[in-house]
Short mmCIF file of C-alpha atoms and ligand atoms in Angstrom, two decimals:
data_model
loop_
_atom_site.label_atom_id
_atom_site.label_comp_id
_atom_site.label_asym_id
_atom_site.label_seq_id
_atom_site.Cartn_x
_atom_site.Cartn_y
_atom_site.Cartn_z
CA MET A 1387 7.99 -20.75 -12.58
CA LYS A 1388 7.56 -17.12 -11.55
CA LYS A 1389 6.92 -16.41 -7.85
CA LEU A 1390 3.37 -15.03 -8.31
CA GLN A 1391 2.36 -16.96 -11.44
CA ASN A 1392 -1.43 -16.91 -11.95
CA LYS A 1393 -2.06 -14.93 -8.74
CA VAL A 1394 -4.48 -12.00 -8.82
CA ALA A 1395 -3.25 -9.01 -6.81
CA ILE A 1396 -4.95 -5.73 -5.92
CA VAL A 1397 -2.53 -2.87 -5.24
CA THR A 1398 -4.16 0.31 -3.93
CA GLY A 1399 -2.42 3.61 -4.59
CA ALA A 1400 -0.75 2.10 -7.65
CA SER A 1401 -0.98 5.22 -9.81
CA ARG A 1402 2.47 6.36 -8.59
CA GLY A 1403 5.18 5.88 -5.99
CA ILE A 1404 5.66 2.68 -4.00
CA GLY A 1405 2.31 1.26 -5.15
CA ARG A 1406 3.28 1.63 -8.80
CA ALA A 1407 6.65 -0.04 -8.12
CA ILE A 1408 4.98 -2.96 -6.30
CA ALA A 1409 2.42 -3.33 -9.10
CA LEU A 1410 5.23 -3.51 -11.69
CA GLY A 1411 7.20 -5.94 -9.52
CA PHE A 1412 4.20 -8.22 -9.00
CA ALA A 1413 3.43 -8.24 -12.72
CA GLN A 1414 7.03 -9.17 -13.53
CA GLU A 1415 6.58 -12.15 -11.18
CA GLY A 1416 3.54 -13.29 -13.15
CA ALA A 1417 0.66 -11.78 -11.16
CA TYR A 1418 -2.40 -10.23 -12.80
CA VAL A 1419 -2.45 -6.81 -11.13
CA ILE A 1420 -5.48 -4.66 -10.38
CA VAL A 1421 -4.13 -1.11 -10.45
CA ALA A 1422 -6.44 0.71 -8.02
CA ALA A 1423 -6.32 4.45 -7.29
CA ARG A 1424 -8.30 7.61 -8.08
CA SER A 1425 -6.22 9.33 -10.79
CA GLU A 1426 -7.46 8.82 -14.32
CA VAL A 1427 -5.99 12.06 -15.65
CA GLU A 1428 -2.39 13.21 -15.12
CA LYS A 1429 -1.89 16.09 -12.63
CA LYS A 1430 1.15 18.35 -13.07
CA GLU A 1431 2.20 18.32 -9.41
CA LEU A 1432 1.45 14.59 -8.87
CA PRO A 1433 2.18 12.57 -12.03
CA GLY A 1434 0.79 9.10 -12.62
CA THR A 1435 -2.58 7.52 -13.38
CA ILE A 1436 -4.05 4.03 -13.11
CA TYR A 1437 -3.95 3.76 -16.93
CA LYS A 1438 -0.29 4.80 -17.11
CA THR A 1439 0.79 2.13 -14.59
CA ALA A 1440 -1.35 -0.51 -16.34
CA ASP A 1441 0.17 0.49 -19.72
CA GLU A 1442 3.70 0.23 -18.29
CA ILE A 1443 2.92 -3.28 -17.02
CA GLN A 1444 1.44 -4.34 -20.36
CA ASN A 1445 4.37 -2.85 -22.29
CA LEU A 1446 6.68 -5.07 -20.21
CA GLY A 1447 4.62 -8.13 -21.15
CA GLY A 1448 2.63 -8.25 -17.90
CA ARG A 1449 -1.10 -8.29 -17.19
CA ALA A 1450 -2.96 -5.43 -15.51
CA LEU A 1451 -6.48 -4.15 -15.04
CA PRO A 1452 -6.84 -0.49 -14.05
CA ILE A 1453 -9.89 0.19 -11.86
CA ARG A 1454 -10.66 3.61 -10.40
CA CYS A 1455 -11.10 3.35 -6.64
CA ASP A 1456 -11.30 5.78 -3.74
CA VAL A 1457 -10.36 3.72 -0.68
CA THR A 1458 -12.26 6.10 1.63
CA ASP A 1459 -15.56 5.26 -0.08
CA GLU A 1460 -17.08 1.87 0.76
CA ALA A 1461 -19.16 1.70 -2.44
CA SER A 1462 -16.10 2.51 -4.56
CA VAL A 1463 -14.02 -0.16 -2.79
CA ASN A 1464 -16.73 -2.81 -3.08
CA GLY A 1465 -17.30 -1.91 -6.74
CA MET A 1466 -13.57 -2.27 -7.48
CA VAL A 1467 -13.38 -5.68 -5.79
CA GLN A 1468 -16.58 -6.91 -7.48
CA LYS A 1469 -15.26 -5.82 -10.88
CA ALA A 1470 -11.94 -7.57 -10.23
CA ILE A 1471 -13.73 -10.80 -9.25
CA ALA A 1472 -16.13 -10.57 -12.21
CA GLU A 1473 -13.20 -10.20 -14.65
CA LEU A 1474 -10.60 -12.48 -13.06
CA GLY A 1475 -12.52 -14.83 -10.79
CA ARG A 1476 -10.27 -14.65 -7.73
CA ILE A 1477 -8.26 -12.39 -5.39
CA ASP A 1478 -5.04 -13.80 -3.93
CA ILE A 1479 -3.20 -10.70 -2.74
CA LEU A 1480 -4.21 -7.28 -1.44
CA VAL A 1481 -1.66 -4.52 -0.86
CA ASN A 1482 -3.12 -1.68 1.23
CA ASN A 1483 -0.66 0.93 0.02
CA ALA A 1484 -2.84 4.04 -0.62
CA GLY A 1485 -1.71 6.75 1.76
CA VAL A 1486 -1.62 10.47 2.38
CA ALA A 1487 0.26 12.55 4.95
CA PHE A 1488 -0.26 16.05 6.29
CA TYR A 1489 3.02 17.59 7.43
CA TYR A 1490 1.69 19.90 10.14
CA PRO A 1491 1.33 19.79 13.94
CA VAL A 1492 -2.05 19.11 15.55
CA LEU A 1493 -2.68 22.81 16.18
CA GLU A 1494 -2.49 23.43 12.43
CA THR A 1495 -4.46 20.34 11.41
CA PRO A 1496 -8.06 21.10 10.39
CA PHE A 1497 -10.61 18.47 11.46
CA LEU A 1498 -11.37 17.52 7.84
CA ARG A 1499 -7.67 16.95 7.13
CA TRP A 1500 -7.32 14.78 10.29
CA GLU A 1501 -10.32 12.74 9.15
CA LEU A 1502 -9.00 12.37 5.58
CA VAL A 1503 -5.59 11.12 6.73
CA LEU A 1504 -7.22 8.52 8.99
CA ARG A 1505 -9.71 7.52 6.31
CA VAL A 1506 -7.14 6.94 3.57
CA ASN A 1507 -4.40 5.26 5.63
CA LEU A 1508 -6.48 3.28 8.13
CA THR A 1509 -10.17 3.07 7.24
CA GLY A 1510 -9.24 2.43 3.59
CA ALA A 1511 -7.22 -0.62 4.63
CA PHE A 1512 -10.15 -1.86 6.73
CA LEU A 1513 -12.61 -1.39 3.83
CA CYS A 1514 -10.37 -3.05 1.22
CA SER A 1515 -9.51 -5.96 3.54
CA LYS A 1516 -13.18 -6.51 4.39
CA ALA A 1517 -14.11 -6.41 0.71
CA VAL A 1518 -11.62 -9.13 -0.32
CA LEU A 1519 -11.95 -11.41 2.70
CA SER A 1520 -15.02 -13.38 1.65
CA LYS A 1521 -13.32 -14.36 -1.65
CA MET A 1522 -10.08 -15.26 0.15
CA ILE A 1523 -12.02 -17.30 2.73
CA GLU A 1524 -13.80 -19.15 -0.10
CA GLN A 1525 -10.38 -19.83 -1.71
CA LYS A 1526 -8.94 -20.90 1.68
CA SER A 1527 -5.86 -18.74 1.15
CA GLY A 1528 -4.74 -15.15 0.73
CA SER A 1529 -2.18 -12.55 1.66
CA ILE A 1530 -2.88 -9.00 2.83
CA ILE A 1531 0.03 -6.56 3.06
CA ASN A 1532 -0.37 -3.22 4.82
CA ILE A 1533 2.13 -0.50 3.94
CA SER A 1534 2.85 1.38 7.14
CA SER A 1535 5.50 3.79 8.38
CA LEU A 1536 8.07 4.21 11.14
CA ALA A 1537 6.11 7.37 11.95
CA ALA A 1538 3.86 4.99 13.93
CA ASN A 1539 6.79 4.18 16.24
CA GLU A 1540 8.35 7.61 16.65
CA ARG A 1541 7.73 9.66 19.76
CA ASP A 1542 9.57 12.85 18.85
CA GLY A 1543 10.65 14.93 15.87
CA ALA A 1544 9.92 12.40 13.16
CA THR A 1545 6.32 12.12 14.27
CA ILE A 1546 5.93 15.86 14.19
CA SER A 1547 7.45 16.14 10.71
CA THR A 1548 4.97 13.75 9.11
CA GLY A 1549 2.07 15.03 11.20
CA LEU A 1550 0.40 13.29 14.12
CA ALA A 1551 -2.71 12.32 12.13
CA TYR A 1552 -0.46 10.24 9.84
CA ALA A 1553 1.46 8.70 12.76
CA VAL A 1554 -1.79 7.79 14.53
CA ALA A 1555 -3.29 6.31 11.35
CA LYS A 1556 -0.19 4.18 10.72
CA ALA A 1557 -0.10 3.04 14.38
CA GLY A 1558 -3.72 1.95 13.86
CA LEU A 1559 -2.70 0.13 10.69
CA ASP A 1560 0.00 -1.76 12.64
CA ARG A 1561 -2.63 -2.77 15.21
CA LEU A 1562 -5.08 -3.76 12.46
CA THR A 1563 -2.36 -6.00 11.00
CA TYR A 1564 -1.77 -8.29 13.92
CA GLY A 1565 -5.40 -8.21 15.07
CA LEU A 1566 -6.70 -9.19 11.64
CA ALA A 1567 -3.94 -11.80 11.25
CA SER A 1568 -5.19 -13.58 14.35
CA GLU A 1569 -8.85 -13.28 13.21
CA VAL A 1570 -8.34 -14.73 9.73
CA GLY A 1571 -5.49 -17.17 10.34
CA LYS A 1572 -8.03 -19.98 10.62
CA PHE A 1573 -9.00 -19.30 6.99
CA ASN A 1574 -5.34 -19.62 5.91
CA ILE A 1575 -4.98 -15.89 5.23
CA ALA A 1576 -1.75 -14.06 6.09
CA VAL A 1577 -1.77 -10.41 7.13
CA ASN A 1578 1.52 -8.54 7.45
CA CYS A 1579 2.78 -5.01 7.65
CA LEU A 1580 5.72 -3.60 5.69
CA LYS A 1581 7.38 -0.25 6.44
CA PRO A 1582 10.32 1.39 4.69
CA LYS A 1583 13.38 1.82 6.91
CA HIS A 1584 14.54 4.77 4.79
CA VAL A 1585 12.64 7.50 2.97
CA ILE A 1586 11.60 6.26 -0.47
CA ASP A 1587 11.89 8.65 -3.39
CA THR A 1588 8.32 8.98 -4.67
CA GLU A 1589 6.16 11.62 -6.31
CA GLY A 1590 4.26 12.08 -3.04
CA MET A 1591 7.45 12.68 -1.02
CA ARG A 1592 8.75 15.10 -3.65
CA PHE A 1593 5.51 17.05 -3.33
CA TRP A 1594 6.14 17.66 0.40
CA VAL A 1595 9.92 17.88 0.75
CA LYS A 1596 12.20 20.54 -0.78
CA GLU A 1597 14.95 19.34 -3.11
CA GLU A 1598 17.81 20.38 -0.76
CA GLU A 1599 16.28 18.24 2.02
CA ARG A 1600 16.04 15.05 -0.07
CA LYS A 1601 19.11 13.38 1.43
CA ASP A 1602 19.63 9.61 1.68
CA TRP A 1603 16.42 8.82 -0.18
CA VAL A 1604 16.32 5.35 -1.69
CA SER A 1605 14.45 3.60 -4.51
CA PRO A 1606 11.45 1.35 -3.69
CA GLU A 1607 13.40 -1.76 -4.79
CA LYS A 1608 13.68 -3.36 -1.33
CA MET A 1609 9.99 -2.65 -0.62
CA VAL A 1610 9.09 -4.42 -3.87
CA ARG A 1611 11.19 -7.48 -3.01
CA CYS A 1612 9.65 -7.66 0.48
CA ALA A 1613 6.14 -7.26 -0.95
CA ILE A 1614 6.79 -10.15 -3.37
CA PHE A 1615 8.00 -12.27 -0.44
CA LEU A 1616 4.95 -11.39 1.70
CA ALA A 1617 2.57 -11.93 -1.22
CA GLN A 1618 3.66 -15.58 -1.28
CA GLN A 1619 2.63 -16.15 2.36
CA ASP A 1620 -0.48 -17.72 3.80
CA ALA A 1621 -1.26 -18.47 7.44
CA SER A 1622 1.15 -21.41 7.45
CA GLY A 1623 4.02 -19.00 6.74
CA VAL A 1624 4.85 -15.49 7.87
CA THR A 1625 1.80 -13.72 9.34
CA GLY A 1626 0.99 -11.10 11.98
CA VAL A 1627 4.37 -9.41 11.50
CA VAL A 1628 4.92 -5.65 11.57
CA ALA A 1629 8.45 -4.90 10.32
CA THR A 1630 10.63 -2.79 8.07
CA ASP A 1631 11.98 -3.81 4.68
CA GLU A 1632 15.48 -4.07 6.22
CA GLU A 1633 14.15 -6.45 8.90
CA TYR A 1634 12.43 -8.73 6.37
CA PHE A 1635 15.69 -8.74 4.38
CA ALA A 1636 17.73 -9.71 7.44
CA TRP A 1637 15.29 -12.31 8.78
CA HIS A 1638 14.45 -14.06 5.50
CA GLY A 1639 17.65 -13.65 3.50
CA LEU A 1640 15.91 -11.71 0.72
N1 NAP B 1840 7.73 7.31 0.52
C1 NAP B 1840 8.11 7.02 1.75
O1 NAP B 1840 9.26 7.28 2.15
C2 NAP B 1840 7.17 6.34 2.70
C3 NAP B 1840 7.61 6.15 4.02
C4 NAP B 1840 6.76 5.47 4.90
C5 NAP B 1840 5.54 5.00 4.48
N2 NAP B 1840 5.13 5.23 3.20
C6 NAP B 1840 3.81 4.74 2.80
O2 NAP B 1840 3.89 4.11 1.55
C7 NAP B 1840 2.66 4.29 0.84
C8 NAP B 1840 2.94 4.90 -0.53
O3 NAP B 1840 3.63 6.12 -0.33
P1 NAP B 1840 4.25 6.94 -1.56
O4 NAP B 1840 5.40 7.72 -1.03
O5 NAP B 1840 4.39 6.07 -2.72
O6 NAP B 1840 3.05 7.98 -1.81
P2 NAP B 1840 2.56 8.76 -3.13
O7 NAP B 1840 3.65 8.87 -4.13
O8 NAP B 1840 1.94 10.01 -2.62
O9 NAP B 1840 1.40 7.81 -3.68
C9 NAP B 1840 0.26 7.63 -2.90
C10 NAP B 1840 -0.73 6.78 -3.63
O10 NAP B 1840 -1.91 6.68 -2.82
C11 NAP B 1840 -3.04 6.92 -3.66
N3 NAP B 1840 -4.17 7.45 -2.92
C12 NAP B 1840 -4.22 8.55 -2.13
N4 NAP B 1840 -5.46 8.73 -1.68
C13 NAP B 1840 -6.22 7.72 -2.18
C14 NAP B 1840 -7.58 7.36 -2.08
N5 NAP B 1840 -8.46 8.08 -1.35
N6 NAP B 1840 -8.02 6.24 -2.72
C15 NAP B 1840 -7.15 5.50 -3.47
N7 NAP B 1840 -5.84 5.79 -3.60
C16 NAP B 1840 -5.40 6.90 -2.97
C17 NAP B 1840 -2.53 7.87 -4.73
O11 NAP B 1840 -3.28 7.72 -5.91
P3 NAP B 1840 -4.41 8.74 -6.46
O12 NAP B 1840 -4.00 10.12 -6.08
O13 NAP B 1840 -4.38 8.44 -7.92
O14 NAP B 1840 -5.67 8.28 -5.81
C18 NAP B 1840 -1.12 7.35 -4.97
O15 NAP B 1840 -1.13 6.34 -5.94
C19 NAP B 1840 1.78 5.16 1.72
O16 NAP B 1840 0.92 4.37 2.48
C20 NAP B 1840 2.79 5.85 2.61
O17 NAP B 1840 2.22 6.25 3.84
C21 NAP B 1840 5.92 5.89 2.30
#
């Protein structure tokens, strides 16, 4: 029996990067994956679309449903979740992975950019979580996984390099994780946060960082294995935890 057999999982930001890797990993474990992001047409500087990820899953024998979704737009989020429920009848797992950074200090951060970074990384997770909760409550189980960053914990250079808007948004996402975990535990829903310990080589990171500075980057493999582990949780298991992939590996023998 595969670990996520017959589970329905929404992965936001699954058109590329870590989200795509998690979507592929979930599908290989038997989940039906909703590939949710905005890109329907390939962009030169940021490759990947929802259809491409869904095709990759199907070519590997998995099941996927691509649905366009902008996580900053409540109607778009609700429409995506309603379509998923109409087609598949249930939602077991939500991965709030969609994210954007802005690699500049506050003095060089326009208001609209500040707002966008908070809306994608934090408000998007709130909107997607809210949209799936009533179905998960009805099912009396569910797992929500928020993809955060060590930028939320840094107080010096690292925070400045990824931009303070991003660090603040991810700190909010950490806080949302354990607050929501305690709110929805009584409905048997787990909420956890997963952060990479090391920089993951993704299309988004390549966009921002010059080739000569891409040292010690790693593949998303450990993130995928942790996401599969967290996707299997409900409130009787691991919940309310904010930790890195390395920590989940060490604590749970992954
Ligand atoms: N890579 C790392 O080292 C690293 C480190 C720490 C944390 N993280 C976190 O891990 C997550 C994934 O990062 P990544 O490196 O894989 O990034 P990426 O390659 O830039 O991919 C980001 C994804 O987010 C989606 N997205 C952006 N805005 C969206 C919106 N408004 N609505 C829906 N989807 C949206 C993008 O899809 P569309 O453009 O198609 O919408 C894309 O699929 C992010 O939350 C990031 O903060 C990454």
